[in-house]
mmCIF file of C-alpha atoms (C1' of nucleotides) in Angstrom:
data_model
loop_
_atom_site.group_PDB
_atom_site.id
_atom_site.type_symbol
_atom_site.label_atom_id
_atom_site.label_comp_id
_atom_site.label_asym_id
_atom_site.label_seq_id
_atom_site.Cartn_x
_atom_site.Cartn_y
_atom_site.Cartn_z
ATOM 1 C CA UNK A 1 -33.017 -61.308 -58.066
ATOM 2 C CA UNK A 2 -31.384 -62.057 -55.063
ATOM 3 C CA UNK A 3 -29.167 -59.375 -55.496
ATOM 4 C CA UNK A 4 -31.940 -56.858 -55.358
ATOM 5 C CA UNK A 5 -33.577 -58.302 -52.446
ATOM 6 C CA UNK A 6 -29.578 -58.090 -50.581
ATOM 7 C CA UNK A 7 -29.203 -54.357 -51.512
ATOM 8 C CA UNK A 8 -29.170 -52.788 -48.198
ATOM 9 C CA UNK A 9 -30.491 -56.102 -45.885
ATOM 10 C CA UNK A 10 -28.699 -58.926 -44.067
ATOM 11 C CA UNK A 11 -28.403 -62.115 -45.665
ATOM 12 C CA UNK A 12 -30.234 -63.875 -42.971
ATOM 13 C CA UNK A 13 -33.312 -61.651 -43.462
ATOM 14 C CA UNK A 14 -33.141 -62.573 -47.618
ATOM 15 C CA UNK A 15 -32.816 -66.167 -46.566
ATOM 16 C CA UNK A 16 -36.116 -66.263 -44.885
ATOM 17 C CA UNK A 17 -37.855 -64.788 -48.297
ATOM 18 C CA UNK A 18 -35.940 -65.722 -51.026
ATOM 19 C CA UNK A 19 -37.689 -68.967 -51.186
ATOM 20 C CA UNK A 20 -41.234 -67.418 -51.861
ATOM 21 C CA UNK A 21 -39.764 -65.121 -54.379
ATOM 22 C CA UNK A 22 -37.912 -68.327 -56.502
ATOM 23 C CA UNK A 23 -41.344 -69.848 -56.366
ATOM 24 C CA UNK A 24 -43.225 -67.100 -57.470
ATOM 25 C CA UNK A 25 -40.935 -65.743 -60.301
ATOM 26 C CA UNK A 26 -39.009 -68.326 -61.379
ATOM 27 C CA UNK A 27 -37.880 -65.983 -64.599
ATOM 28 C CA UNK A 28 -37.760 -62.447 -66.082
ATOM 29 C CA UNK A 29 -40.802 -63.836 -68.142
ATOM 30 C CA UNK A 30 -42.929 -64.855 -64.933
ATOM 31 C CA UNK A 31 -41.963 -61.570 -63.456
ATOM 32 C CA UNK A 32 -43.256 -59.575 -66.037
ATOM 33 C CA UNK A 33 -46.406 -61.578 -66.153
ATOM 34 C CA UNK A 34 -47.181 -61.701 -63.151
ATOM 35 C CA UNK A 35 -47.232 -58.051 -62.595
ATOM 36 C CA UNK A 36 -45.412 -54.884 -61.076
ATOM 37 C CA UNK A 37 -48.373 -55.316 -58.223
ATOM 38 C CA UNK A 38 -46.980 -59.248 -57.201
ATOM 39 C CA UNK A 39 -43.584 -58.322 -57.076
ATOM 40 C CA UNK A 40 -44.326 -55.146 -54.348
ATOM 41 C CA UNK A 41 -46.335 -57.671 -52.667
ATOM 42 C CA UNK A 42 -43.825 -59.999 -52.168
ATOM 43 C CA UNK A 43 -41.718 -57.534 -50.821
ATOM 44 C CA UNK A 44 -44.086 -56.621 -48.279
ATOM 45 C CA UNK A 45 -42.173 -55.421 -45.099
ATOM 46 C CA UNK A 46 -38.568 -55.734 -46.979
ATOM 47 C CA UNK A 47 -38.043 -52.064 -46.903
ATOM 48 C CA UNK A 48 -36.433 -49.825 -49.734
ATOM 49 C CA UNK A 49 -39.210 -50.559 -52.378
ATOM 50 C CA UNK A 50 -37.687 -49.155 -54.841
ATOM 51 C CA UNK A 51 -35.681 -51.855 -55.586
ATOM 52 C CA UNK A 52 -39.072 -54.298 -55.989
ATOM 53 C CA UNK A 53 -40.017 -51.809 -58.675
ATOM 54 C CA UNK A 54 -36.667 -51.822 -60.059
ATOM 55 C CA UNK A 55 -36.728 -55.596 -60.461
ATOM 56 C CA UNK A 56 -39.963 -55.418 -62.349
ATOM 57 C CA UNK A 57 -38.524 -52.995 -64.757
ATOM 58 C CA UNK A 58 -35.050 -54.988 -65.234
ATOM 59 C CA UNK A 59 -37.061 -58.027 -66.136
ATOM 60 C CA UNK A 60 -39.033 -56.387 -68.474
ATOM 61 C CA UNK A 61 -35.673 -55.051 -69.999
ATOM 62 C CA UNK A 62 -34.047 -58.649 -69.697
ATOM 63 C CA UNK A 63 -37.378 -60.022 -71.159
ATOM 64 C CA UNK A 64 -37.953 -57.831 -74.379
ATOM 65 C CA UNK A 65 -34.228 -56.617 -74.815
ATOM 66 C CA UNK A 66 -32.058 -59.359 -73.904
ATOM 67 C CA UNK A 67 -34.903 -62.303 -75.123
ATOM 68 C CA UNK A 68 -34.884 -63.312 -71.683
ATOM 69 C CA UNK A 69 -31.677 -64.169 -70.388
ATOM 70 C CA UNK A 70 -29.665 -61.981 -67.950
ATOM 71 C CA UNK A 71 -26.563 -60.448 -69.069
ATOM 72 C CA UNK A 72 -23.289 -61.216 -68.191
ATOM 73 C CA UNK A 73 -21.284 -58.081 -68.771
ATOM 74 C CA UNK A 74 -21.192 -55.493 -66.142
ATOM 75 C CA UNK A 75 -21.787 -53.136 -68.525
ATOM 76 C CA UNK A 76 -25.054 -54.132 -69.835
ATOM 77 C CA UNK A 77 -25.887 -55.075 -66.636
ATOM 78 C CA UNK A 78 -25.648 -51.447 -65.292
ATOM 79 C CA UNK A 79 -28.115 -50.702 -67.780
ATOM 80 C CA UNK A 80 -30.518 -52.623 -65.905
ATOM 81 C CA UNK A 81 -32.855 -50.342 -63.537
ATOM 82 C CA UNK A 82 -31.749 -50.982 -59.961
ATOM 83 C CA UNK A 83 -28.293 -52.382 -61.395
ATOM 84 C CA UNK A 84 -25.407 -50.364 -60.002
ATOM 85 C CA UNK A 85 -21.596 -50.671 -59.871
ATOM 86 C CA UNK A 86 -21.780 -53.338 -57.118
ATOM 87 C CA UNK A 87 -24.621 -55.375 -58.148
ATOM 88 C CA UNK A 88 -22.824 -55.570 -61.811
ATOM 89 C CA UNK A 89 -20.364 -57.101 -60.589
ATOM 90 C CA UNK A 90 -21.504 -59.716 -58.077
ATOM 91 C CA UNK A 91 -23.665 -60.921 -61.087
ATOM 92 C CA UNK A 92 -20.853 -60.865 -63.567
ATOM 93 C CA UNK A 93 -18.687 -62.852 -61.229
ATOM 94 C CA UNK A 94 -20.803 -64.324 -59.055
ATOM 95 C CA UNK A 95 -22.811 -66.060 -61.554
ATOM 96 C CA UNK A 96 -20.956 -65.662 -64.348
ATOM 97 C CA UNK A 97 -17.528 -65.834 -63.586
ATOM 98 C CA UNK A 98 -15.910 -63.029 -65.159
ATOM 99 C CA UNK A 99 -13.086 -61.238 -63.238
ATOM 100 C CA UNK A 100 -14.536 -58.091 -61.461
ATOM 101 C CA UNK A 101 -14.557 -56.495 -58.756
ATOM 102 C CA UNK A 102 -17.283 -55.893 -56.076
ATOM 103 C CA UNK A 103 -16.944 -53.682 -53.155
ATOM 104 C CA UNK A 104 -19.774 -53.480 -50.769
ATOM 105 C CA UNK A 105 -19.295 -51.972 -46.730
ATOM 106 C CA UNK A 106 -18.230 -55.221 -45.949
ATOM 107 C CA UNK A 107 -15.279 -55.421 -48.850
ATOM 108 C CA UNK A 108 -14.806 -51.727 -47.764
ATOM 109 C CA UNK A 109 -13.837 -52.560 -44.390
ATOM 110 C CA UNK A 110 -11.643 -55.389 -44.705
ATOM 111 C CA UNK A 111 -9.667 -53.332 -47.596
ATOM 112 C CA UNK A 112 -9.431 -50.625 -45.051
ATOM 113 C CA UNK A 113 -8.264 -52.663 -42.365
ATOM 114 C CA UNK A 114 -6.024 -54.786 -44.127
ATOM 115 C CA UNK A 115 -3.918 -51.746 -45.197
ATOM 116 C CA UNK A 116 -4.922 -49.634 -42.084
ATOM 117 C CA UNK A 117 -6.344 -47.089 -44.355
ATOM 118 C CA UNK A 118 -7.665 -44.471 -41.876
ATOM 119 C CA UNK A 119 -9.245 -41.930 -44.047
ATOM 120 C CA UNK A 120 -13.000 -41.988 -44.847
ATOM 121 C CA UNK A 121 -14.739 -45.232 -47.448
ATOM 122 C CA UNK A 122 -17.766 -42.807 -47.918
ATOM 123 C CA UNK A 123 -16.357 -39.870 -49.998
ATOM 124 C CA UNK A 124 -15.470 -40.327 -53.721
ATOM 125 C CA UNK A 125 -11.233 -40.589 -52.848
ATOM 126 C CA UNK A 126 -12.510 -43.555 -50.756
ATOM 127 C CA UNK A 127 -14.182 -45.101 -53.000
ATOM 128 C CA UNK A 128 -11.687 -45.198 -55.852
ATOM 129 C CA UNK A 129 -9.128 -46.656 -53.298
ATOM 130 C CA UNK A 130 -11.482 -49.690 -52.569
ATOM 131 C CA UNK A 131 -12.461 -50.625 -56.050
ATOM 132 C CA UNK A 132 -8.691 -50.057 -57.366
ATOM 133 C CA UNK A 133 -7.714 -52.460 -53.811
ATOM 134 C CA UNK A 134 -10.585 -55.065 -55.125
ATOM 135 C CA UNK A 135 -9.563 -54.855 -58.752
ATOM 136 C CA UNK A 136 -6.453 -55.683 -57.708
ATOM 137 C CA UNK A 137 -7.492 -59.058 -55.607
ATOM 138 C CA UNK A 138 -9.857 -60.175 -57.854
ATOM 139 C CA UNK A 139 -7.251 -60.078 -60.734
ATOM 140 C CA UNK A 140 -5.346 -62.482 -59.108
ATOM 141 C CA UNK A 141 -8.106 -64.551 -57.542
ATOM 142 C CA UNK A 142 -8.357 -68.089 -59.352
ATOM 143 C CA UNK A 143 -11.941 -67.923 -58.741
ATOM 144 C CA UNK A 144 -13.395 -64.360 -59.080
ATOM 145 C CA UNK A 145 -16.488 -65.020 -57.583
ATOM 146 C CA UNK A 146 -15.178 -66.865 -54.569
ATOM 147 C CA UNK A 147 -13.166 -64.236 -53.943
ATOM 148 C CA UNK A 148 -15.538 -61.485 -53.767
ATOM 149 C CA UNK A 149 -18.082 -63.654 -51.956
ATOM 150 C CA UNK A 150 -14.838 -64.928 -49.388
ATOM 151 C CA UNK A 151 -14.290 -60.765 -49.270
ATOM 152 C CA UNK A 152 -17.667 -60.207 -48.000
ATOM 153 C CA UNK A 153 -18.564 -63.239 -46.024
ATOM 154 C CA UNK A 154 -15.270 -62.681 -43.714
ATOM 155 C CA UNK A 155 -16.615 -58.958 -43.248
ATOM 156 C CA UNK A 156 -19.700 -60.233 -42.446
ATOM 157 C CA UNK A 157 -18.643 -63.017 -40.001
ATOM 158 C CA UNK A 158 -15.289 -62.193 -38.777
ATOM 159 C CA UNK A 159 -14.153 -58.948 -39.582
ATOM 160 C CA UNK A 160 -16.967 -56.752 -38.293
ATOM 161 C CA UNK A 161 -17.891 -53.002 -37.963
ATOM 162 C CA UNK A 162 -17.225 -53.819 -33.601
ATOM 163 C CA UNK A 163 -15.539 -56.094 -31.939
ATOM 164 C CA UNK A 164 -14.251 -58.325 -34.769
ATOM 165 C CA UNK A 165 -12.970 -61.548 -34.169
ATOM 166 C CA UNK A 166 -9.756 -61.387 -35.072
ATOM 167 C CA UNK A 167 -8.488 -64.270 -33.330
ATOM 168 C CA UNK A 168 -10.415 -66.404 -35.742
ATOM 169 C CA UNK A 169 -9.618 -64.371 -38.863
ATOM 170 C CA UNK A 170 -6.937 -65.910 -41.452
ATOM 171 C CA UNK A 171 -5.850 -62.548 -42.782
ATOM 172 C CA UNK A 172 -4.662 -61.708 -39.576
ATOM 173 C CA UNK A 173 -1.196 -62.373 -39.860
ATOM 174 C CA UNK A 174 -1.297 -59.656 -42.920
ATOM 175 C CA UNK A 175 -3.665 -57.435 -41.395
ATOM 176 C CA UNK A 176 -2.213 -53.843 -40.621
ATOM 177 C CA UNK A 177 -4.480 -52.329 -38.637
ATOM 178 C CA UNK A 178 -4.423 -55.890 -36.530
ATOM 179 C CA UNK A 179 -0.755 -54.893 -36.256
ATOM 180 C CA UNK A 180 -1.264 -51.868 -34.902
ATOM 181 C CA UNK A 181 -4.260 -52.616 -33.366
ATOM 182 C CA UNK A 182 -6.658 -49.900 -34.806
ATOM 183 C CA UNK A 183 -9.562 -52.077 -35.587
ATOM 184 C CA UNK A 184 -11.984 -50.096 -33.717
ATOM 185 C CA UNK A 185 -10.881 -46.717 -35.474
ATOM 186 C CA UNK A 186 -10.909 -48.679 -39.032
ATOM 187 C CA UNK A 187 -12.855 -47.203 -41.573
ATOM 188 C CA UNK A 188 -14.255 -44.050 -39.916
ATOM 189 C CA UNK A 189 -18.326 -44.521 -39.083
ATOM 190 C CA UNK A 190 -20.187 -42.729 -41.960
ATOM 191 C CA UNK A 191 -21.527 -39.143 -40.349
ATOM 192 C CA UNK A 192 -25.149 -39.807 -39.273
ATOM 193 C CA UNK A 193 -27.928 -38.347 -41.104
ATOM 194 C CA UNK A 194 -30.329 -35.490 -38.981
ATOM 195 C CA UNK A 195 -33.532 -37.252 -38.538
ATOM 196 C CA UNK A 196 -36.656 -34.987 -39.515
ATOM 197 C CA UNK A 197 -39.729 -35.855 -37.438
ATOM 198 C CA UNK A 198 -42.507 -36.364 -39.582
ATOM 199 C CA UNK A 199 -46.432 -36.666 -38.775
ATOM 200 C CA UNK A 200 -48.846 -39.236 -40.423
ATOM 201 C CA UNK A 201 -52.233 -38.374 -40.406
ATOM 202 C CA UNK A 202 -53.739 -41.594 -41.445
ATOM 203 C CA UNK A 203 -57.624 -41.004 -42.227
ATOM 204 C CA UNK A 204 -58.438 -44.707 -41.897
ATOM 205 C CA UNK A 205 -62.161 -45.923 -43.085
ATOM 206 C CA UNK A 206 -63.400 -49.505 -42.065
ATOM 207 C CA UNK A 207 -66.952 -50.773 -43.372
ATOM 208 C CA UNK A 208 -68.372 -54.245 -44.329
ATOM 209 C CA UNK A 209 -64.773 -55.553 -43.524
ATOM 210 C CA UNK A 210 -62.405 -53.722 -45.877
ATOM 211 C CA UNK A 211 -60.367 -51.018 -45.672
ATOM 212 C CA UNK A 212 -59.979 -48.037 -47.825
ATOM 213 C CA UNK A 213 -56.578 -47.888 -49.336
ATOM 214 C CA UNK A 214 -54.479 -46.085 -52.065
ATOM 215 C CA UNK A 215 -51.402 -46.608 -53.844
ATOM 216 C CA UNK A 216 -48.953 -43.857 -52.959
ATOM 217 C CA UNK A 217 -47.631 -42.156 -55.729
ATOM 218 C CA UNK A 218 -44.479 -40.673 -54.551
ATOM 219 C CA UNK A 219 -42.345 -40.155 -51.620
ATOM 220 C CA UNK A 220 -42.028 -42.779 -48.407
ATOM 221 C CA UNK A 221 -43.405 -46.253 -49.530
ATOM 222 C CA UNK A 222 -43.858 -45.007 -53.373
ATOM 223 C CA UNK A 223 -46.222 -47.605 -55.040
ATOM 224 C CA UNK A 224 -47.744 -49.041 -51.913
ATOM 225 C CA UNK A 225 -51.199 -49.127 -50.699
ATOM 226 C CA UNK A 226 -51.836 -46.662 -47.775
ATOM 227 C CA UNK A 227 -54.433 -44.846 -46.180
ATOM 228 C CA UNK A 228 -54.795 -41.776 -47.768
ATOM 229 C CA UNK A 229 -52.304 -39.369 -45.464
ATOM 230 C CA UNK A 230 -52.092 -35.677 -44.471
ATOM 231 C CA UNK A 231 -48.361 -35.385 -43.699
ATOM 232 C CA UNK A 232 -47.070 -32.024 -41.670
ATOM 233 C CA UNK A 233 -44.234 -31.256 -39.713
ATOM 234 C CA UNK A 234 -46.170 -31.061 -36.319
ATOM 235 C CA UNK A 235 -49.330 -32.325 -35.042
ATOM 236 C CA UNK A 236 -52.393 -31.269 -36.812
ATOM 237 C CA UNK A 237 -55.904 -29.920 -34.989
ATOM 238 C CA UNK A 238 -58.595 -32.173 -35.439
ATOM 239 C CA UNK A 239 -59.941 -28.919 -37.216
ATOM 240 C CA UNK A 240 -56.996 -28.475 -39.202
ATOM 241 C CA UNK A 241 -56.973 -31.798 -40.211
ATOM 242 C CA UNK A 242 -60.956 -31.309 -41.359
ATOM 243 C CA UNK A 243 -59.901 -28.023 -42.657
ATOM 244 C CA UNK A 244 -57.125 -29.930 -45.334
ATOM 245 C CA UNK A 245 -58.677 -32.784 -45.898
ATOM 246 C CA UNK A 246 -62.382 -30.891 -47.218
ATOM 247 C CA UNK A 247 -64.234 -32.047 -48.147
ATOM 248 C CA UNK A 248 -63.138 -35.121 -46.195
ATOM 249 C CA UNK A 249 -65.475 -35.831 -43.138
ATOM 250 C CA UNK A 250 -62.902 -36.424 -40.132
ATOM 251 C CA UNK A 251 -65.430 -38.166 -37.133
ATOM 252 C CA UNK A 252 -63.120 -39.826 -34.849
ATOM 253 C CA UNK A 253 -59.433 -39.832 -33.383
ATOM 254 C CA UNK A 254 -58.822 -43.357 -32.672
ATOM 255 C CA UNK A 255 -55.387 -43.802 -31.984
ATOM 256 C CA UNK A 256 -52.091 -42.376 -32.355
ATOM 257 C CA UNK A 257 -48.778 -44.019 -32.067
ATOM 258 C CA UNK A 258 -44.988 -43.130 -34.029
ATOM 259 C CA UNK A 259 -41.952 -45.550 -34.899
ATOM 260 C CA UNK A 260 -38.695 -45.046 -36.359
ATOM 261 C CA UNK A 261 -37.384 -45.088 -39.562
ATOM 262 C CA UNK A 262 -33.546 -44.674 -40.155
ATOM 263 C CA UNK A 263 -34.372 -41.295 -41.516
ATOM 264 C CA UNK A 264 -37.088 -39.755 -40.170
ATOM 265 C CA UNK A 265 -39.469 -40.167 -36.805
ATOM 266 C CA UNK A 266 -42.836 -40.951 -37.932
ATOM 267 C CA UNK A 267 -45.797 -40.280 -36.466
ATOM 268 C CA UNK A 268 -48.739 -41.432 -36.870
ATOM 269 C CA UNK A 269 -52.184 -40.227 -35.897
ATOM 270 C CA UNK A 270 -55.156 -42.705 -37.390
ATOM 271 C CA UNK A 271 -58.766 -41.281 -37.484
ATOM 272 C CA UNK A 272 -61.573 -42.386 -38.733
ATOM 273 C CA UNK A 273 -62.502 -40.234 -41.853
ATOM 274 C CA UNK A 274 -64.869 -40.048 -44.752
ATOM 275 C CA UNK A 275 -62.790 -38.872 -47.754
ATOM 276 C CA UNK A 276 -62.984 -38.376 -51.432
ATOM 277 C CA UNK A 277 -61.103 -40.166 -53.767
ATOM 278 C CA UNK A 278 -58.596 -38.366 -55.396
ATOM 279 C CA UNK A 279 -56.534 -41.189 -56.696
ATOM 280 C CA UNK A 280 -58.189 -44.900 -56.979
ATOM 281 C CA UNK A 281 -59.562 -45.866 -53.243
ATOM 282 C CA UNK A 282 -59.164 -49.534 -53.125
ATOM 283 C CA UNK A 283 -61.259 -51.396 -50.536
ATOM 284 C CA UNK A 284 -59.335 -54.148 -49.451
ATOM 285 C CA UNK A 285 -60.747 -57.419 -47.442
ATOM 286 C CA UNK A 286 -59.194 -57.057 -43.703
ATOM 287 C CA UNK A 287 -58.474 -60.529 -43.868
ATOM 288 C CA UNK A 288 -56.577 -60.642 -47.028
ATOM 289 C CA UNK A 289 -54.953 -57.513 -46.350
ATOM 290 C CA UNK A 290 -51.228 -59.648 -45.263
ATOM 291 C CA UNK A 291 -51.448 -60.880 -49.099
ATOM 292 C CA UNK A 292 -51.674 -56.955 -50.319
ATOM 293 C CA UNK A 293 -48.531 -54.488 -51.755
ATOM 294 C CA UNK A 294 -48.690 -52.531 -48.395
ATOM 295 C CA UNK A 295 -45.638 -51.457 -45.938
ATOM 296 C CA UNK A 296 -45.319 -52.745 -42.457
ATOM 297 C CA UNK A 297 -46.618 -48.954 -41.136
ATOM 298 C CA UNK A 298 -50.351 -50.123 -43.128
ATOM 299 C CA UNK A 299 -50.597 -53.028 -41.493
ATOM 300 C CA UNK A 300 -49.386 -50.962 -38.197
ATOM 301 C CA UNK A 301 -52.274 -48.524 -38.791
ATOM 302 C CA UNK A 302 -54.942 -50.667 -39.941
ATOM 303 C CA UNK A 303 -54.119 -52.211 -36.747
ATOM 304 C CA UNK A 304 -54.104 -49.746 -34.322
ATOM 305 C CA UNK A 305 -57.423 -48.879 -35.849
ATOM 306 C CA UNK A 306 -59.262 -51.740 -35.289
ATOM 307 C CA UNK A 307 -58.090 -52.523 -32.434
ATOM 308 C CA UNK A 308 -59.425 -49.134 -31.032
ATOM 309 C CA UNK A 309 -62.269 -50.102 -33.033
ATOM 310 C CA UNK A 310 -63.162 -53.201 -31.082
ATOM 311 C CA UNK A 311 -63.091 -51.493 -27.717
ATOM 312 C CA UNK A 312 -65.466 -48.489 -29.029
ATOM 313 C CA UNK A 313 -63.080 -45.984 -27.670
ATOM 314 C CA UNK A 314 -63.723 -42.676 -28.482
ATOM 315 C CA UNK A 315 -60.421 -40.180 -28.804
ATOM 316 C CA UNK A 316 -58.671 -42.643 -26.864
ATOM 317 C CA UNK A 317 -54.492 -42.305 -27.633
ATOM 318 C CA UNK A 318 -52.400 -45.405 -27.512
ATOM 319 C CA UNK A 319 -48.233 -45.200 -27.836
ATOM 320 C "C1'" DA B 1 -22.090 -34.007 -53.511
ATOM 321 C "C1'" DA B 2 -25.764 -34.726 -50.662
ATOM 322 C "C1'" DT B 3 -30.420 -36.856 -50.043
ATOM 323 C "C1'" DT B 4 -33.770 -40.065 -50.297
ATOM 324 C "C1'" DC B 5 -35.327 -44.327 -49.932
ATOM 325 C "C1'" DG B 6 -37.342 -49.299 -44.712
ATOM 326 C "C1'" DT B 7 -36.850 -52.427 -41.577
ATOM 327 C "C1'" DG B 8 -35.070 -55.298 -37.928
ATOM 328 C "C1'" DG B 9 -31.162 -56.689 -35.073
ATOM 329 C "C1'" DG B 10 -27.322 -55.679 -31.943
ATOM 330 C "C1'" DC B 11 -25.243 -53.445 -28.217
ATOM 331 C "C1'" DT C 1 -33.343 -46.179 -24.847
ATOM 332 C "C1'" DG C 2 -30.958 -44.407 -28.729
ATOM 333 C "C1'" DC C 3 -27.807 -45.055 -32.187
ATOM 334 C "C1'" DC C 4 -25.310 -47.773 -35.666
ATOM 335 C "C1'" DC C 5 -25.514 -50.799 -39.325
ATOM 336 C "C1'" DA C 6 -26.791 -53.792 -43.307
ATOM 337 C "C1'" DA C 7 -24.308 -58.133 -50.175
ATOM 338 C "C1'" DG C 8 -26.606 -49.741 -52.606
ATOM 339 C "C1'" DA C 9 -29.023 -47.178 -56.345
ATOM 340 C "C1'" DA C 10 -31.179 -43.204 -58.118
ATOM 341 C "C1'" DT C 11 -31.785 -38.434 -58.229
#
DNA sequence: AATTCGTGGGC
DNA sequence: TGCCCAAGAAT
């Protein structure tokens, strides 16, 4: 479980959660009883939910497959949903202490720089290289798990993507690219992805407190509750928007506002709409809406929306 | 092989 | 401010 919730985040941010998530599913069995729902609420504002529906499905596996306990082979763990080549192995030696290798992009950078491997850690040659360089540690390593965790933690600590501290680092007498002081060319930044700008057209309804929500069924924040959305590459018309969303009744721009994602720019422009319901509208209490399965952007929009609400503006824009 | 998936922190 | 990055996996 905790390697799920690590995929991708810092450790610190996991630290602040992981707590909650012990408490709440203290086994594959409580997991699966507790619901797909619970687990995507608990990961509210964690990011990447795939993974929380991932974990759901790998302790229903571990649960009616493996009567409940977690494997300890890496290759029945990467049969687990959200189980891949580096998550097998932190598990197997981690908490099992079998002798395999991890590499992760902080094991990736200290292999490159130890060697002052130059070429790229992103392609497939790269990739090879580091888990042959880790296989080959790890087979030596007296504690396999240590050693992968030591691997990581000093990337994480000491020998970072800028400016590493490599007057505190204890490889550095066998560090190559300390030698020849490449550190800041060592591995090569992965080429950045073209950001697509996006628009949300959030119809947002309010009455009697709640808040008319849906879970999305595919795409950005899969399995979360929403707004229902009219996405577009630009800016819609308030006519256009009527015009797609029939026979939704738009009223009322409220607000509009936009934030980043790593991969796209997201904008989003909240009315005030009467709409069908296509898929299951759930009306959710605005004052239980924090303990809901809903991204950090709902909680944005619902927001934005009642705060507009409040002051009675009418077609008023916020940033 | 190249994309798609969030979010918050650091510089 | 804008960009990079993070204990990656699935498609």
């Amino acid at each position: 479980m905790s390697e799920a919730l690590l995929q991708q985040t810092q450790v610190s941010r996991v630290v602040e959660r992981f707590g909650e998530f012990k408490q709440r599913f203290p086994t594959p069995a409580a997991m699966v009883k507790a619901g797909e729902r619970s687990v995507l609420q608990a990961w509210r504002g964690m990011g990447y939910y795939r993974r929380a529906r991932s974990l759901y499905a790998a302790a229903c596996v571990i649960t009616r497959i493996h009567s409940g306990r977690v494997p300890r082979t890496v290759v029945e763990l990467l049969t687990l949903p959200g189980v891949g080549r580096y998550t097998a192995g932190a598990v197997a030696s981690i908490a099992f202490e079998q002798h395999e290798p991890i590499v992760d992009g902080n094991v990736a950078r200290v292999l490159s720089r130890l060697a002052d491997r130059r070429a790229s850690v992103h392609d497939r040659l790269g990739q090879a290289w580091c888990w042959n360089q880790a296989t080959h540690l790890v087979m030596q390593a007296k504690n396999a798990g240590r050693m992968n965790e030591g691997l990581m933690e000093l990337g994480a600590t000491v020998c970072t993507p800028h400016q590493p501290k490599c007057s505190e680092c204890p490889l550095r007498a066998k560090c190559k690219s300390f030698a020849n002081q490449s550190q800041d060319r060592v591995p090569p930044p992965k080429p950045g992805l073209k950001k697509t700008a996006v628009v949300f057209h959030a119809l947002v309804q309010i009455k009697n407190g709640r808040v008319g929500l849906q879970q999305r069924p595919t795409g950005l924040w899969k399995g979360l509750l929403a707004p229902p959305v009219i996405e577009s590459a630009k800016r819609l018309p308030l006519k256009v928007i009527q015009h797609r969303a029939d026979p939704v009744k738009v009223k009322l721009e409220i607000a509009s506002f936009e934030f980043l994602t790593t991969h796209r720019r997201v904008r989003f422009v909240v009315y005030e709409a009467m709409f069908p319901s296509t898929t299951p509208m759930e009306w959710i209490r605005l004052k239980d809406l924090g303990d809901q399965a809903v991204s950090s952007a709902t909680i944005q929009v619902v927001d934005a929306a009642r705060g507009q609400h409040r002051c009675q503006a009418d077609k008023l824009q916020t940033k």
